[in-house]
Amino acid sequence: VDRVLEGVAALLQEEVRDADTVCRWRGEEFAVLLPETGAAEAATLAQRMRQRIGETPSTGVAGITASFGITELQAGQTRDAFVGEADRAL
């Protein structure tokens, strides 16, 4: 499992800009923070990431899938509300 997660993290990191952040979030989940990026751009990137993850073979695993929840941080929004929106978007 750790090798799979490391591989997914590396793929995600290859797809983002230097200003973006990829981090592990709760077990087998990741958060990708994209400053100055709108929802449409984020959705396009998420689709590209999902496709790349699905097409990349991983030793000992039949196949890897990914789903993404996208939200935009609103002024004054708490972290919990922001994360909750992303979770609901999944």
Tab-separated table of N, CA and C in Angstrom:
chain	number	residue	atom	x	y	z
A	1	VAL	N	0.818	-1.190	0.000
A	1	VAL	CA	0.000	0.000	0.000
A	1	VAL	C	0.863	1.255	0.000
A	2	ASP	N	1.922	1.267	0.791
A	2	ASP	CA	2.768	2.461	0.847
A	2	ASP	C	3.389	2.780	-0.504
A	3	ARG	N	3.829	1.751	-1.232
A	3	ARG	CA	4.419	1.998	-2.563
A	3	ARG	C	3.400	2.577	-3.524
A	4	VAL	N	2.172	2.087	-3.441
A	4	VAL	CA	1.107	2.610	-4.302
A	4	VAL	C	0.859	4.082	-3.973
A	5	LEU	N	0.751	4.396	-2.692
A	5	LEU	CA	0.519	5.783	-2.288
A	5	LEU	C	1.688	6.681	-2.686
A	6	GLU	N	2.896	6.181	-2.550
A	6	GLU	CA	4.061	6.957	-2.971
A	6	GLU	C	4.026	7.205	-4.479
A	7	GLY	N	3.620	6.189	-5.237
A	7	GLY	CA	3.520	6.344	-6.683
A	7	GLY	C	2.455	7.338	-7.081
A	8	VAL	N	1.314	7.287	-6.427
A	8	VAL	CA	0.241	8.244	-6.706
A	8	VAL	C	0.702	9.653	-6.343
A	9	ALA	N	1.347	9.804	-5.206
A	9	ALA	CA	1.849	11.120	-4.793
A	9	ALA	C	2.819	11.675	-5.836
A	10	ALA	N	3.695	10.832	-6.348
A	10	ALA	CA	4.661	11.279	-7.358
A	10	ALA	C	3.949	11.718	-8.636
A	11	LEU	N	2.927	10.963	-9.057
A	11	LEU	CA	2.168	11.341	-10.255
A	11	LEU	C	1.462	12.678	-10.052
A	12	LEU	N	0.849	12.844	-8.900
A	12	LEU	CA	0.161	14.105	-8.612
A	12	LEU	C	1.151	15.266	-8.635
A	13	GLN	N	2.297	15.064	-8.012
A	13	GLN	CA	3.302	16.120	-7.944
A	13	GLN	C	3.804	16.509	-9.332
A	14	GLU	N	3.884	15.558	-10.234
A	14	GLU	CA	4.338	15.846	-11.591
A	14	GLU	C	3.341	16.711	-12.360
A	15	GLU	N	2.080	16.677	-11.976
A	15	GLU	CA	1.034	17.391	-12.706
A	15	GLU	C	0.801	18.823	-12.231
A	16	VAL	N	1.334	19.180	-11.057
A	16	VAL	CA	1.040	20.501	-10.505
A	16	VAL	C	2.187	21.483	-10.723
A	17	ARG	N	1.871	22.743	-10.490
A	17	ARG	CA	2.860	23.808	-10.607
A	17	ARG	C	3.676	23.901	-9.318
A	18	ASP	N	4.757	24.645	-9.363
A	18	ASP	CA	5.591	24.831	-8.170
A	18	ASP	C	4.808	25.499	-7.040
A	19	ALA	N	3.874	26.362	-7.364
A	19	ALA	CA	3.098	27.083	-6.347
A	19	ALA	C	2.015	26.221	-5.700
A	20	ASP	N	1.715	25.069	-6.271
A	20	ASP	CA	0.667	24.184	-5.767
A	20	ASP	C	1.216	23.272	-4.674
A	21	THR	N	0.311	22.674	-3.918
A	21	THR	CA	0.707	21.787	-2.830
A	21	THR	C	-0.033	20.464	-2.953
A	22	VAL	N	0.712	19.369	-2.882
A	22	VAL	CA	0.143	18.019	-2.821
A	22	VAL	C	0.531	17.452	-1.469
A	23	CYS	N	-0.454	16.974	-0.725
A	23	CYS	CA	-0.147	16.393	0.575
A	23	CYS	C	-1.093	15.231	0.869
A	24	ARG	N	-0.613	14.338	1.686
A	24	ARG	CA	-1.450	13.214	2.117
A	24	ARG	C	-2.429	13.716	3.159
A	25	TRP	N	-3.658	13.260	3.041
A	25	TRP	CA	-4.721	13.733	3.923
A	25	TRP	C	-5.543	12.534	4.354
A	26	ARG	N	-5.532	12.194	5.590
A	26	ARG	CA	-6.360	11.117	6.127
A	26	ARG	C	-6.164	9.786	5.421
A	27	GLY	N	-5.274	9.010	5.853
A	27	GLY	CA	-5.122	7.646	5.351
A	27	GLY	C	-4.692	7.574	3.910
A	28	GLU	N	-5.610	7.176	3.048
A	28	GLU	CA	-5.292	6.970	1.631
A	28	GLU	C	-5.782	8.111	0.754
A	29	GLU	N	-6.012	9.250	1.340
A	29	GLU	CA	-6.483	10.409	0.585
A	29	GLU	C	-5.371	11.435	0.443
A	30	PHE	N	-5.507	12.258	-0.581
A	30	PHE	CA	-4.584	13.358	-0.807
A	30	PHE	C	-5.370	14.644	-0.944
A	31	ALA	N	-4.730	15.742	-0.618
A	31	ALA	CA	-5.277	17.071	-0.884
A	31	ALA	C	-4.340	17.738	-1.875
A	32	VAL	N	-4.917	18.407	-2.843
A	32	VAL	CA	-4.139	19.170	-3.814
A	32	VAL	C	-4.658	20.602	-3.740
A	33	LEU	N	-3.817	21.500	-3.281
A	33	LEU	CA	-4.195	22.901	-3.135
A	33	LEU	C	-3.640	23.680	-4.313
A	34	LEU	N	-4.520	24.397	-4.988
A	34	LEU	CA	-4.171	25.085	-6.226
A	34	LEU	C	-4.482	26.573	-6.106
A	35	PRO	N	-3.569	27.365	-5.536
A	35	PRO	CA	-3.842	28.795	-5.398
A	35	PRO	C	-4.042	29.463	-6.757
A	36	GLU	N	-4.899	30.452	-6.766
A	36	GLU	CA	-5.169	31.231	-7.979
A	36	GLU	C	-5.685	30.363	-9.129
A	37	THR	N	-6.463	29.336	-8.789
A	37	THR	CA	-7.009	28.414	-9.786
A	37	THR	C	-8.508	28.304	-9.577
A	38	GLY	N	-9.270	28.524	-10.634
A	38	GLY	CA	-10.718	28.411	-10.553
A	38	GLY	C	-11.173	26.962	-10.627
A	39	ALA	N	-12.457	26.759	-10.364
A	39	ALA	CA	-13.025	25.412	-10.341
A	39	ALA	C	-12.913	24.717	-11.693
A	40	ALA	N	-13.116	25.435	-12.777
A	40	ALA	CA	-13.039	24.812	-14.110
A	40	ALA	C	-11.631	24.314	-14.398
A	41	GLU	N	-10.634	25.123	-14.084
A	41	GLU	CA	-9.239	24.700	-14.270
A	41	GLU	C	-8.908	23.514	-13.369
A	42	ALA	N	-9.379	23.566	-12.136
A	42	ALA	CA	-9.130	22.470	-11.197
A	42	ALA	C	-9.777	21.181	-11.685
A	43	ALA	N	-10.974	21.282	-12.252
A	43	ALA	CA	-11.662	20.098	-12.772
A	43	ALA	C	-10.886	19.492	-13.944
A	44	THR	N	-10.347	20.334	-14.794
A	44	THR	CA	-9.541	19.845	-15.915
A	44	THR	C	-8.297	19.124	-15.407
A	45	LEU	N	-7.635	19.713	-14.426
A	45	LEU	CA	-6.454	19.078	-13.843
A	45	LEU	C	-6.829	17.772	-13.158
A	46	ALA	N	-7.928	17.752	-12.425
A	46	ALA	CA	-8.360	16.533	-11.737
A	46	ALA	C	-8.630	15.417	-12.742
A	47	GLN	N	-9.251	15.744	-13.850
A	47	GLN	CA	-9.516	14.734	-14.883
A	47	GLN	C	-8.213	14.179	-15.446
A	48	ARG	N	-7.257	15.068	-15.699
A	48	ARG	CA	-5.954	14.631	-16.212
A	48	ARG	C	-5.245	13.738	-15.190
A	49	MET	N	-5.299	14.118	-13.920
A	49	MET	CA	-4.681	13.309	-12.863
A	49	MET	C	-5.360	11.949	-12.748
A	50	ARG	N	-6.691	11.944	-12.763
A	50	ARG	CA	-7.437	10.693	-12.647
A	50	ARG	C	-7.080	9.747	-13.789
A	51	GLN	N	-7.009	10.275	-14.982
A	51	GLN	CA	-6.662	9.451	-16.144
A	51	GLN	C	-5.247	8.907	-16.025
A	52	ARG	N	-4.324	9.757	-15.639
A	52	ARG	CA	-2.930	9.322	-15.505
A	52	ARG	C	-2.766	8.249	-14.448
A	53	ILE	N	-3.438	8.422	-13.323
A	53	ILE	CA	-3.370	7.423	-12.252
A	53	ILE	C	-3.921	6.095	-12.746
A	54	GLY	N	-5.035	6.137	-13.464
A	54	GLY	CA	-5.650	4.911	-13.974
A	54	GLY	C	-4.828	4.198	-15.034
A	55	GLU	N	-4.038	4.952	-15.777
A	55	GLU	CA	-3.242	4.375	-16.872
A	55	GLU	C	-1.857	3.923	-16.428
A	56	THR	N	-1.443	4.273	-15.231
A	56	THR	CA	-0.095	3.951	-14.768
A	56	THR	C	-0.094	2.623	-14.027
A	57	PRO	N	0.645	1.640	-14.538
A	57	PRO	CA	0.691	0.347	-13.854
A	57	PRO	C	1.403	0.447	-12.510
A	58	SER	N	0.964	-0.386	-11.576
A	58	SER	CA	1.587	-0.436	-10.260
A	58	SER	C	1.808	-1.898	-9.894
A	59	THR	N	3.004	-2.220	-9.479
A	59	THR	CA	3.360	-3.591	-9.141
A	59	THR	C	2.478	-4.127	-8.021
A	60	GLY	N	1.912	-5.315	-8.248
A	60	GLY	CA	1.136	-5.987	-7.232
A	60	GLY	C	-0.290	-5.495	-7.078
A	61	VAL	N	-0.723	-4.576	-7.934
A	61	VAL	CA	-2.069	-4.019	-7.846
A	61	VAL	C	-2.722	-4.148	-9.219
A	62	ALA	N	-3.954	-4.662	-9.223
A	62	ALA	CA	-4.656	-4.867	-10.491
A	62	ALA	C	-4.948	-3.548	-11.192
A	63	GLY	N	-5.282	-2.535	-10.473
A	63	GLY	CA	-5.569	-1.232	-11.063
A	63	GLY	C	-5.838	-0.213	-9.976
A	64	ILE	N	-5.546	1.017	-10.263
A	64	ILE	CA	-5.759	2.089	-9.305
A	64	ILE	C	-6.766	3.052	-9.904
A	65	THR	N	-7.722	3.454	-9.102
A	65	THR	CA	-8.679	4.470	-9.528
A	65	THR	C	-8.591	5.645	-8.559
A	66	ALA	N	-9.110	6.761	-8.988
A	66	ALA	CA	-9.104	7.955	-8.147
A	66	ALA	C	-10.379	8.735	-8.384
A	67	SER	N	-10.837	9.398	-7.350
A	67	SER	CA	-11.946	10.331	-7.487
A	67	SER	C	-11.523	11.639	-6.836
A	68	PHE	N	-12.092	12.728	-7.308
A	68	PHE	CA	-11.703	14.050	-6.838
A	68	PHE	C	-12.936	14.847	-6.466
A	69	GLY	N	-12.835	15.596	-5.404
A	69	GLY	CA	-13.853	16.555	-5.022
A	69	GLY	C	-13.243	17.941	-5.122
A	70	ILE	N	-13.922	18.828	-5.813
A	70	ILE	CA	-13.354	20.154	-6.071
A	70	ILE	C	-14.222	21.210	-5.404
A	71	THR	N	-13.563	22.145	-4.756
A	71	THR	CA	-14.249	23.294	-4.180
A	71	THR	C	-13.310	24.486	-4.208
A	72	GLU	N	-13.877	25.665	-4.118
A	72	GLU	CA	-13.089	26.889	-4.049
A	72	GLU	C	-13.225	27.483	-2.656
A	73	LEU	N	-12.116	27.913	-2.099
A	73	LEU	CA	-12.119	28.540	-0.781
A	73	LEU	C	-12.808	29.893	-0.884
A	74	GLN	N	-13.805	30.092	-0.030
A	74	GLN	CA	-14.536	31.349	0.009
A	74	GLN	C	-13.990	32.227	1.134
A	75	ALA	N	-14.068	33.529	0.963
A	75	ALA	CA	-13.607	34.460	1.995
A	75	ALA	C	-14.314	34.157	3.315
A	76	GLY	N	-13.544	34.032	4.364
A	76	GLY	CA	-14.097	33.783	5.685
A	76	GLY	C	-14.485	32.342	5.962
A	77	GLN	N	-14.314	31.466	4.996
A	77	GLN	CA	-14.706	30.062	5.163
A	77	GLN	C	-13.715	29.348	6.084
A	78	THR	N	-14.227	28.529	6.984
A	78	THR	CA	-13.352	27.771	7.867
A	78	THR	C	-12.747	26.587	7.125
A	79	ARG	N	-11.668	26.076	7.684
A	79	ARG	CA	-11.027	24.897	7.092
A	79	ARG	C	-11.997	23.726	7.061
A	80	ASP	N	-12.727	23.507	8.151
A	80	ASP	CA	-13.662	22.387	8.214
A	80	ASP	C	-14.758	22.509	7.156
A	81	ALA	N	-15.273	23.700	6.959
A	81	ALA	CA	-16.303	23.907	5.938
A	81	ALA	C	-15.731	23.675	4.544
A	82	PHE	N	-14.519	24.143	4.319
A	82	PHE	CA	-13.851	23.971	3.030
A	82	PHE	C	-13.628	22.486	2.718
A	83	VAL	N	-13.090	21.761	3.678
A	83	VAL	CA	-12.844	20.328	3.501
A	83	VAL	C	-14.160	19.583	3.356
A	84	GLY	N	-15.162	19.971	4.125
A	84	GLY	CA	-16.473	19.345	4.020
A	84	GLY	C	-17.080	19.479	2.635
A	85	GLU	N	-16.911	20.648	2.027
A	85	GLU	CA	-17.403	20.843	0.654
A	85	GLU	C	-16.688	19.919	-0.322
A	86	ALA	N	-15.380	19.786	-0.177
A	86	ALA	CA	-14.627	18.892	-1.057
A	86	ALA	C	-15.074	17.452	-0.867
A	87	ASP	N	-15.292	17.034	0.374
A	87	ASP	CA	-15.770	15.671	0.643
A	87	ASP	C	-17.136	15.436	0.016
A	88	ARG	N	-18.035	16.381	0.138
A	88	ARG	CA	-19.370	16.231	-0.468
A	88	ARG	C	-19.286	16.195	-1.986
A	89	ALA	N	-18.318	16.886	-2.551
A	89	ALA	CA	-18.167	16.914	-4.015
A	89	ALA	C	-17.673	15.581	-4.569
A	90	LEU	N	-17.127	14.733	-3.712
A	90	LEU	CA	-16.673	13.416	-4.171
A	90	LEU	C	-17.868	12.608	-4.621
